mmCIF file with all atom_site columns, C-alpha atoms and ligand atoms in Angstrom:
data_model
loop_
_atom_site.group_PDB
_atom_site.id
_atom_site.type_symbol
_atom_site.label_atom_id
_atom_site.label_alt_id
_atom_site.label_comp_id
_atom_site.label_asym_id
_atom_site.label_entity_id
_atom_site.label_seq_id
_atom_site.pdbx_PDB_ins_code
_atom_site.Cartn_x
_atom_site.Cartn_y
_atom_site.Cartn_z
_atom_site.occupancy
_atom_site.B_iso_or_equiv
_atom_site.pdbx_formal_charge
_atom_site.auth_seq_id
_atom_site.auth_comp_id
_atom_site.auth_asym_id
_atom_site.auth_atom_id
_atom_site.pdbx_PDB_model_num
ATOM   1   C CA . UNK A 1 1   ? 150.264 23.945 90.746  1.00 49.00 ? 1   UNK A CA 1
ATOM   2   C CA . UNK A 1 2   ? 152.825 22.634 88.462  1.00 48.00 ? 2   UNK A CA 1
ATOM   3   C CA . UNK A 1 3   ? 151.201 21.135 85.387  1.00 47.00 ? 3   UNK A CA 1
ATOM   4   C CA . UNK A 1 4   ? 153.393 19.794 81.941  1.00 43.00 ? 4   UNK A CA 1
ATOM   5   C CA . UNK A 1 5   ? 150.420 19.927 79.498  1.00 48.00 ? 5   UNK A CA 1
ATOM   6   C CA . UNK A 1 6   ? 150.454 23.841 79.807  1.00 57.00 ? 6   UNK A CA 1
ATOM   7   C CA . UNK A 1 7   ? 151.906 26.229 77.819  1.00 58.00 ? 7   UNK A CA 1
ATOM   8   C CA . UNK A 1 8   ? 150.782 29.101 79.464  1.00 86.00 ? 8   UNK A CA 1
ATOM   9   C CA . UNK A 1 9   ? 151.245 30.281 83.311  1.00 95.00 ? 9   UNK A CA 1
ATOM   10  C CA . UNK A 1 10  ? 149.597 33.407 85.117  1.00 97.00 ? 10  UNK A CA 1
ATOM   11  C CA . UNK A 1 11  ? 151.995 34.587 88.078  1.00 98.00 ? 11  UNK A CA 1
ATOM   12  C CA . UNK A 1 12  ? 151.424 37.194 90.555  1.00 98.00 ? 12  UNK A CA 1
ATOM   13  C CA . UNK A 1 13  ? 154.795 39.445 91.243  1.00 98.00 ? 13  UNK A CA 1
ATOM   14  C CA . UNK A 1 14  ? 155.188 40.402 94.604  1.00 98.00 ? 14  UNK A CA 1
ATOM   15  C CA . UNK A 1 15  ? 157.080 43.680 95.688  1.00 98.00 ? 15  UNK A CA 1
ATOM   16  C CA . UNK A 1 16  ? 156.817 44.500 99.551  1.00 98.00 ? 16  UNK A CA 1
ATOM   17  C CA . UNK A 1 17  ? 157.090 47.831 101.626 1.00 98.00 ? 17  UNK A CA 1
ATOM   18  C CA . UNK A 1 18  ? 159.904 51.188 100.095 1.00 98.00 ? 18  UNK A CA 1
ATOM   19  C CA . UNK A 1 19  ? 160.295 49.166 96.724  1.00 98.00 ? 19  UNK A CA 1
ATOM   20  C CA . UNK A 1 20  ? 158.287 51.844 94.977  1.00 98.00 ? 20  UNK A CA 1
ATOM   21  C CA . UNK A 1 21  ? 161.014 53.940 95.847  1.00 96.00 ? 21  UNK A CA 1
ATOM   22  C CA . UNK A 1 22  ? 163.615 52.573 93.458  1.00 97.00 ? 22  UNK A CA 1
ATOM   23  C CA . UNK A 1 23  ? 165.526 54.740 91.350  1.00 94.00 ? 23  UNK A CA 1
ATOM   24  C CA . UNK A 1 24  ? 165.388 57.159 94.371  1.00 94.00 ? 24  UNK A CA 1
ATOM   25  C CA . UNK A 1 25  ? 166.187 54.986 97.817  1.00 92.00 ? 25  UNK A CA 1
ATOM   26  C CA . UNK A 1 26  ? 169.852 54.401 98.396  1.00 92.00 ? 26  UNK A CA 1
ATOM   27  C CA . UNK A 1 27  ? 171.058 54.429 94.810  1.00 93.00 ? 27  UNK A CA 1
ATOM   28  C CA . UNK A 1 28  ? 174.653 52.975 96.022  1.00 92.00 ? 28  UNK A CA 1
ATOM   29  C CA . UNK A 1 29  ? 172.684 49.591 96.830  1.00 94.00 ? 29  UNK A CA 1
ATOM   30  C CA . UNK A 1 30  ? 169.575 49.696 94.535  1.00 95.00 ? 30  UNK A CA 1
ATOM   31  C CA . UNK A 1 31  ? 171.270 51.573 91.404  1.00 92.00 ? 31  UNK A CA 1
ATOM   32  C CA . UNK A 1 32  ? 169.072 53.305 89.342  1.00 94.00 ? 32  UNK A CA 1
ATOM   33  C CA . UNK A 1 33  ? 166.435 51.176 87.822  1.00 96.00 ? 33  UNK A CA 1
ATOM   34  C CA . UNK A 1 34  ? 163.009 52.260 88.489  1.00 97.00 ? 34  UNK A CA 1
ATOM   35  C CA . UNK A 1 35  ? 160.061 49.926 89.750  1.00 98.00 ? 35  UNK A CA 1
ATOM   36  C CA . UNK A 1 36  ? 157.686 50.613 86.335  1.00 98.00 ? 36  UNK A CA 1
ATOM   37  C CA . UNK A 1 37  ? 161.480 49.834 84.592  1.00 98.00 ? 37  UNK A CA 1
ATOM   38  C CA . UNK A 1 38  ? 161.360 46.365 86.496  1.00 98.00 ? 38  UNK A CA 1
ATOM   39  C CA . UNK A 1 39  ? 157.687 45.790 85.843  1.00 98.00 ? 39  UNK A CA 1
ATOM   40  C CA . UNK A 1 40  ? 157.986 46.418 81.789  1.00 98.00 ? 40  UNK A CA 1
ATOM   41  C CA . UNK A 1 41  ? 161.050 43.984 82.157  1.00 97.00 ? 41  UNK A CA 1
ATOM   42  C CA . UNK A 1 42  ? 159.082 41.302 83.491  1.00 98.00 ? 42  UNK A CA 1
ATOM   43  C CA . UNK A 1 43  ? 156.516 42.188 80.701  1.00 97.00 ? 43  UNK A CA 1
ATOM   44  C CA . UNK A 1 44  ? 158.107 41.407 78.328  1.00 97.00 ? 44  UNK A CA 1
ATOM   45  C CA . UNK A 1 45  ? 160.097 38.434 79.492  1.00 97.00 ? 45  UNK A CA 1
ATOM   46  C CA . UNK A 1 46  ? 156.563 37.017 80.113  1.00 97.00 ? 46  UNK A CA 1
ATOM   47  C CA . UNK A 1 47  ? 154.835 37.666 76.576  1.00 94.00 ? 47  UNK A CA 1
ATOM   48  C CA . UNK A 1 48  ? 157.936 35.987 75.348  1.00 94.00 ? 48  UNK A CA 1
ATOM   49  C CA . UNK A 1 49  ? 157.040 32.803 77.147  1.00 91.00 ? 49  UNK A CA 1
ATOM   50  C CA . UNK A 1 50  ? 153.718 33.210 76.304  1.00 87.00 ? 50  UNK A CA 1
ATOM   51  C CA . UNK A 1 51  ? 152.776 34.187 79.996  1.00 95.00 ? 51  UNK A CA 1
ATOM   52  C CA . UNK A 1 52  ? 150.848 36.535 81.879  1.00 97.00 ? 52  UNK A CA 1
ATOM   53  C CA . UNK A 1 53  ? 151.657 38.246 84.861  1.00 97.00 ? 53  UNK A CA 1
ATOM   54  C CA . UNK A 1 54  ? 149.672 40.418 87.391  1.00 98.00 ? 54  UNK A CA 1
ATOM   55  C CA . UNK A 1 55  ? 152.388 42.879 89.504  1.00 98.00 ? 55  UNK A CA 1
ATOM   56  C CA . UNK A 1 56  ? 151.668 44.442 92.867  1.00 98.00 ? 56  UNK A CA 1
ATOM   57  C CA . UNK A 1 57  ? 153.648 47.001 95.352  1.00 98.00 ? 57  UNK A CA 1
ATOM   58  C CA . UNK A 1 58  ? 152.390 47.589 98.789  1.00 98.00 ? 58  UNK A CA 1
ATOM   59  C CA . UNK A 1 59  ? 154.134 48.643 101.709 1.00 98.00 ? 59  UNK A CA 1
ATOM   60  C CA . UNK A 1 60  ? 151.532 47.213 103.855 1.00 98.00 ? 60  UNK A CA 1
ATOM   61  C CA . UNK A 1 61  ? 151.553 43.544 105.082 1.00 98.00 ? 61  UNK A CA 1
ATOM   62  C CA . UNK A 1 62  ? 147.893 42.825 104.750 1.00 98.00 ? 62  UNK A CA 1
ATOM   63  C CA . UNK A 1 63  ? 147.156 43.913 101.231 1.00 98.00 ? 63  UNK A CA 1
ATOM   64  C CA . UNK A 1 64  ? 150.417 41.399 100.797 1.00 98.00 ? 64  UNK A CA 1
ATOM   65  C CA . UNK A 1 65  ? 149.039 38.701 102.465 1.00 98.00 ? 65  UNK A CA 1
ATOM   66  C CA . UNK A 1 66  ? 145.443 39.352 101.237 1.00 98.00 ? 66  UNK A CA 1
ATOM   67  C CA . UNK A 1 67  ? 147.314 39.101 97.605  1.00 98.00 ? 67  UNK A CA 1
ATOM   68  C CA . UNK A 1 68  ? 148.912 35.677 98.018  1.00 98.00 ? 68  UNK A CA 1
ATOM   69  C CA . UNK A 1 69  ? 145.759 34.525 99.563  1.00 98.00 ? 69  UNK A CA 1
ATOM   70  C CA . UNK A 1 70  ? 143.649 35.390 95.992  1.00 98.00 ? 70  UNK A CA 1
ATOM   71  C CA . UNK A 1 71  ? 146.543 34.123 93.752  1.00 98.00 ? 71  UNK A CA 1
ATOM   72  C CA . UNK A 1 72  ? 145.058 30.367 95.329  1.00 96.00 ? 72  UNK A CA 1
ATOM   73  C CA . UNK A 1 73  ? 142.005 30.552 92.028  1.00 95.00 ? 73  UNK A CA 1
ATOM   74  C CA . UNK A 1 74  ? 143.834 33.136 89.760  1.00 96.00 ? 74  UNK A CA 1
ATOM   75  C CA . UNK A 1 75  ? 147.868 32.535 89.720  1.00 98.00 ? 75  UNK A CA 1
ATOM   76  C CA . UNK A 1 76  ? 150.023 29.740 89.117  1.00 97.00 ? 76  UNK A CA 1
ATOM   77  C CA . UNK A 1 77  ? 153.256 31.058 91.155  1.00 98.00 ? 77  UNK A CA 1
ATOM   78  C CA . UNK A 1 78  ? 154.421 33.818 92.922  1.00 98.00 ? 78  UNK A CA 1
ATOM   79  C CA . UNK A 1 79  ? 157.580 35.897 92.409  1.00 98.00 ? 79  UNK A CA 1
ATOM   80  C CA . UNK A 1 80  ? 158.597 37.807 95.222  1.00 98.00 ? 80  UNK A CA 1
ATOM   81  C CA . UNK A 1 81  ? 160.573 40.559 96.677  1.00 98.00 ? 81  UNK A CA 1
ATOM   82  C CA . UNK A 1 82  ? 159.290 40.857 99.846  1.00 98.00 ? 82  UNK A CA 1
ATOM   83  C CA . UNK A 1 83  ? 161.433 43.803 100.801 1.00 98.00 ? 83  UNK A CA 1
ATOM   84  C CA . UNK A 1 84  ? 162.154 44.051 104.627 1.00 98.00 ? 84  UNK A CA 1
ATOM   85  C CA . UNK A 1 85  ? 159.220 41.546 105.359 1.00 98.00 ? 85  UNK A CA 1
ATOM   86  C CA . UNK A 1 86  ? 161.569 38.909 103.875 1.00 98.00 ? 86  UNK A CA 1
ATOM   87  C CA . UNK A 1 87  ? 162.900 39.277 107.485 1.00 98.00 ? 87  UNK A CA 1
ATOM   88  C CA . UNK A 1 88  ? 160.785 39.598 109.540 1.00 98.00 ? 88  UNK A CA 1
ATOM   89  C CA . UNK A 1 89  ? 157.184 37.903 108.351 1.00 98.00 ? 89  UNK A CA 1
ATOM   90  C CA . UNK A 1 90  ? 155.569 35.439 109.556 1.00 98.00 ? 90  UNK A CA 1
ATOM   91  C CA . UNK A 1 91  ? 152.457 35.880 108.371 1.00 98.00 ? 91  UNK A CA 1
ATOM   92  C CA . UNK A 1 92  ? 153.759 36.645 104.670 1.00 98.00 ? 92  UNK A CA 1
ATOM   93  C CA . UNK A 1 93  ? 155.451 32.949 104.953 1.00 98.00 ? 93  UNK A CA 1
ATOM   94  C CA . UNK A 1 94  ? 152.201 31.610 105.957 1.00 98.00 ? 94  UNK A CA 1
ATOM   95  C CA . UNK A 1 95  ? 150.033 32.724 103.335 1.00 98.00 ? 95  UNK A CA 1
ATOM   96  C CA . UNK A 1 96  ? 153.053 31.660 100.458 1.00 98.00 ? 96  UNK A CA 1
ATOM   97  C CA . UNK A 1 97  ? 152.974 28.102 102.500 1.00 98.00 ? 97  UNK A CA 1
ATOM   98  C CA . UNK A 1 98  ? 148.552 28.322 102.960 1.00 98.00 ? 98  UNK A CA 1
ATOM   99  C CA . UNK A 1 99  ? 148.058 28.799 98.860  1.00 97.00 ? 99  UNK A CA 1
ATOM   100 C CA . UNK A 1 100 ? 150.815 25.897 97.870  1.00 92.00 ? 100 UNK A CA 1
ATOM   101 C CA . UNK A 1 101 ? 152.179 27.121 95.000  1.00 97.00 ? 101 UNK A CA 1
ATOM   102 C CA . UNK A 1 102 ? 155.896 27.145 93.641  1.00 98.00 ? 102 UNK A CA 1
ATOM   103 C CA . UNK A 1 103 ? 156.817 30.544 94.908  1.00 98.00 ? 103 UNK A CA 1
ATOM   104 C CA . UNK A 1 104 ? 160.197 32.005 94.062  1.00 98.00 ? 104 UNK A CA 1
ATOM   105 C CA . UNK A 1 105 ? 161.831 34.530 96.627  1.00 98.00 ? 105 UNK A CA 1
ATOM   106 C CA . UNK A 1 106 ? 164.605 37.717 94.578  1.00 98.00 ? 106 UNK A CA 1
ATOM   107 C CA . UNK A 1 107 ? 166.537 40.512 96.259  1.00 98.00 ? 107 UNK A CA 1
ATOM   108 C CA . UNK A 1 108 ? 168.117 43.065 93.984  1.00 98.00 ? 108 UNK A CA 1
ATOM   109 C CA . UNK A 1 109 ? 170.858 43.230 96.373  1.00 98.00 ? 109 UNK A CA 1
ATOM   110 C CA . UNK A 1 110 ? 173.039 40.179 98.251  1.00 98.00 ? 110 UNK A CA 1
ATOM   111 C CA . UNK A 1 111 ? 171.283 40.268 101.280 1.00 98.00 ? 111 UNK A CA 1
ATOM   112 C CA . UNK A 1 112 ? 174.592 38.212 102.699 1.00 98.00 ? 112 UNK A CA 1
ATOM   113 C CA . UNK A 1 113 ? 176.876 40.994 102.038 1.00 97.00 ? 113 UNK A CA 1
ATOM   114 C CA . UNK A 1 114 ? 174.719 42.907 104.232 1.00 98.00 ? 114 UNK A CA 1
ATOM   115 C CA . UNK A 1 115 ? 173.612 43.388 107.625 1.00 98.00 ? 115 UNK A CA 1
ATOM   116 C CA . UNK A 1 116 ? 173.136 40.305 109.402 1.00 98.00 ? 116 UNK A CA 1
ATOM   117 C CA . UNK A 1 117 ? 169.667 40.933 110.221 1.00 98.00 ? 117 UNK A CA 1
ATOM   118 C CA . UNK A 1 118 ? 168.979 40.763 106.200 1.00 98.00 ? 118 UNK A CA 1
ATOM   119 C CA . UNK A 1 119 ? 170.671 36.811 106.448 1.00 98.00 ? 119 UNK A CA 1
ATOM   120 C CA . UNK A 1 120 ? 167.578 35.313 107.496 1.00 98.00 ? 120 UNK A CA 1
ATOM   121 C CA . UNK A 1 121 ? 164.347 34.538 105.548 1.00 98.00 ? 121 UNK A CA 1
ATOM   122 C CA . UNK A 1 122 ? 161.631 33.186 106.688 1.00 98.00 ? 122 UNK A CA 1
ATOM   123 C CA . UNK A 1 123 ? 160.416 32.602 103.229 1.00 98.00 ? 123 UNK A CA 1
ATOM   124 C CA . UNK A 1 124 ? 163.456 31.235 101.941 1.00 98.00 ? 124 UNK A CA 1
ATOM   125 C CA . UNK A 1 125 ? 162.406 27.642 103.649 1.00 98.00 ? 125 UNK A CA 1
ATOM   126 C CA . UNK A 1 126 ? 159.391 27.425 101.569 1.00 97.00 ? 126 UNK A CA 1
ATOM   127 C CA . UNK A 1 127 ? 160.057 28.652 98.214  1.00 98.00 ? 127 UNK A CA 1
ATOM   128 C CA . UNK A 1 128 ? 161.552 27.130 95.798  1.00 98.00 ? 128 UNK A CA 1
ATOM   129 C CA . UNK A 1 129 ? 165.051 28.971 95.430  1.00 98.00 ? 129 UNK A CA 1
ATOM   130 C CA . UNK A 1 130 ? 166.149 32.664 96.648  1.00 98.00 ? 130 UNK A CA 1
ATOM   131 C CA . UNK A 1 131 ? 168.112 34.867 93.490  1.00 98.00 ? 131 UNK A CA 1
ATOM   132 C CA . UNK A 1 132 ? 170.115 37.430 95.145  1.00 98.00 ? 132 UNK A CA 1
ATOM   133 C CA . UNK A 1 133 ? 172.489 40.449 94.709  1.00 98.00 ? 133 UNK A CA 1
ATOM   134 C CA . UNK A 1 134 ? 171.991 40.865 90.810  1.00 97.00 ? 134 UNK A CA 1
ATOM   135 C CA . UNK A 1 135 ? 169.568 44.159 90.478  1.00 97.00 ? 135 UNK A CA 1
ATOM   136 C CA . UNK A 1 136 ? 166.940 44.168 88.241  1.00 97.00 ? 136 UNK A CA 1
ATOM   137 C CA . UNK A 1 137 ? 168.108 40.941 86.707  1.00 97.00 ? 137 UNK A CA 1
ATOM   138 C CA . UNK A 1 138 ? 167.348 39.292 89.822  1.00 98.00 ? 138 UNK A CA 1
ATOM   139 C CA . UNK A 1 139 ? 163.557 39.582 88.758  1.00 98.00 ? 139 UNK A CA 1
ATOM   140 C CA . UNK A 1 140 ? 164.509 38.506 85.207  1.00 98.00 ? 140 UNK A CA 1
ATOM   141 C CA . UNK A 1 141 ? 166.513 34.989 86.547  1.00 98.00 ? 141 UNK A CA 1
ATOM   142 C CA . UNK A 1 142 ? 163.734 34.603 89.219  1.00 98.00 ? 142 UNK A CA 1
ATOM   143 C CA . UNK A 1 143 ? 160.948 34.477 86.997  1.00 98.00 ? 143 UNK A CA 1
ATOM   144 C CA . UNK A 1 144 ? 162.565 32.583 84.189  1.00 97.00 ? 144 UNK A CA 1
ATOM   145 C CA . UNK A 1 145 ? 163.498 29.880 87.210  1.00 97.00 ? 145 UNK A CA 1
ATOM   146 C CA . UNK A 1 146 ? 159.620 29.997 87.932  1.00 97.00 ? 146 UNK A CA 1
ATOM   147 C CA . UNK A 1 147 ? 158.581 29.264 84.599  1.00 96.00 ? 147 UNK A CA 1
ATOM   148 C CA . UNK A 1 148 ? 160.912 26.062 84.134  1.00 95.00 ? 148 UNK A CA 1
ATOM   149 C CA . UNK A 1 149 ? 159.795 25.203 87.513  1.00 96.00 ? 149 UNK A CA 1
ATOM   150 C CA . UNK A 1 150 ? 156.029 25.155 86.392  1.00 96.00 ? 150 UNK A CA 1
ATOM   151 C CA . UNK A 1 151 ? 156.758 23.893 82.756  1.00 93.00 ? 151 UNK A CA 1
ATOM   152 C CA . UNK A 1 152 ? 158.500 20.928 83.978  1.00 92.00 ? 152 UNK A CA 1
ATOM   153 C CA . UNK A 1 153 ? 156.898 20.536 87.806  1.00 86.00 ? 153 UNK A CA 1
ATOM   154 C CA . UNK A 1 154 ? 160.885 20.973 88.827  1.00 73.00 ? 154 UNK A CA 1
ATOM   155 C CA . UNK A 1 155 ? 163.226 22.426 90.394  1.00 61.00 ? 155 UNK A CA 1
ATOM   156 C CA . UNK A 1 156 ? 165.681 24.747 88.353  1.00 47.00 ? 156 UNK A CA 1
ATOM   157 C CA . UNK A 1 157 ? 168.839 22.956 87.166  1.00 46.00 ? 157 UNK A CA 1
HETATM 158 C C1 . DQA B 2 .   ? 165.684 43.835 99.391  1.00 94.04 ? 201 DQA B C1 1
HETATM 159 C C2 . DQA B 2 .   ? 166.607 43.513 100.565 1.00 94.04 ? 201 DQA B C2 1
HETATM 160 C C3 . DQA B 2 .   ? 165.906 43.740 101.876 1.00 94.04 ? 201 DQA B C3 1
HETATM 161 O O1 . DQA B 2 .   ? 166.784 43.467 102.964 1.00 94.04 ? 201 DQA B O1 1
HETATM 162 C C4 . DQA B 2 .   ? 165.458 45.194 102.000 1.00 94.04 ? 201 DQA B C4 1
HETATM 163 O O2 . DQA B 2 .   ? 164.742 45.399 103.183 1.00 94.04 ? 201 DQA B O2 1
HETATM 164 C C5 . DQA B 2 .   ? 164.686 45.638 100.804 1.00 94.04 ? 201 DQA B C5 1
HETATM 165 C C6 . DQA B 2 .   ? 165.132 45.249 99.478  1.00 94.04 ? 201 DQA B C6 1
HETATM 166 C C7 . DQA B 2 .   ? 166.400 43.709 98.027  1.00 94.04 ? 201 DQA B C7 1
HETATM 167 O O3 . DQA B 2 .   ? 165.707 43.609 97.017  1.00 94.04 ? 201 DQA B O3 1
HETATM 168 O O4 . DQA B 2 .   ? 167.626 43.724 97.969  1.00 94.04 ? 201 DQA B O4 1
HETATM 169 O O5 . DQA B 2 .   ? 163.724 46.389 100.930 1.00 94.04 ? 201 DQA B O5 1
HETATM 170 O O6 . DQA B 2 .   ? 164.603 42.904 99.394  1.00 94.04 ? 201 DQA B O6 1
#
């Protein structure tokens, strides 16, 4: 719902399934940075741009898609890191392409560097852009690129 009179955007952050187990799960690929750490980061990157943003973990596909399905009367865009549904959901894809909204897809790690069962997305094709293989900052680039993309109704250049 990309609008240029507003100043202010509400967007729902996605996490999907094991993500509440950063800081503990595989260290070596997800360093060290907690999922409250990533949450407060986004916090505060949002008050800064005079936004507002609503965060949710689940590892269960459902509650997921029952999410996106609500953000339709109470979010602007989604930001998400739909863990190892990114690969494998259909019906998370779906619901991101049923509520029509500029939805931006991170990974904290380069899912190309990785197995190539992690190279394909089947949300990639209908979001907006894909930030990969930078850790936390991932979030931090994806939802500045989702705030330009609502300010201005565009693409991030
Ligand atoms: C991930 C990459 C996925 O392949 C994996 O299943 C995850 C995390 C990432 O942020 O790097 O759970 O989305």
């Amino acid at each position: 719902m990309p609008n240029e009179t507003r100043s202010s955007f509400s967007i729902l952050v996605l996490h999907g399934p094991n993500l509440n187990l950063l800081g503990l799960r595989e260290p070596g690929i997800y360093g060290s940075v907690t999922l409250a750490d990533i949450n407060q980061l986004l916090q505060k990157e949002a008050s800064s741009r005079s936004c507002q943003i609503e965060t949710l973990q689940s590892n269960h596909e459902g509650v997921l898609v029952d999410a996106i399905q609500a953000a339709r009367t109470e979010h602007h865009g989604i930001l998400i890191n739909a863990g190892a549904y990114t690969h494998t959901s259909v019906a998370l894809r779906d619901a991101l392409a049923a509520v029509a909204m500029p939805v931006v897809e991170v990974h904290l790690s380069n899912i190309y560097q990785r197995e190539p069962f992690r190279h394909h997305s089947f949300i990639a094709p209908i979001a907006v852009g894909q930030i990969s293989g930078f850790g936390a900052e991932s979030y931090r680039l994806g939802l500045l690129a989702l705030v330009h993309t609502l300010k201005t109704g565009s693409r991030a250049k």
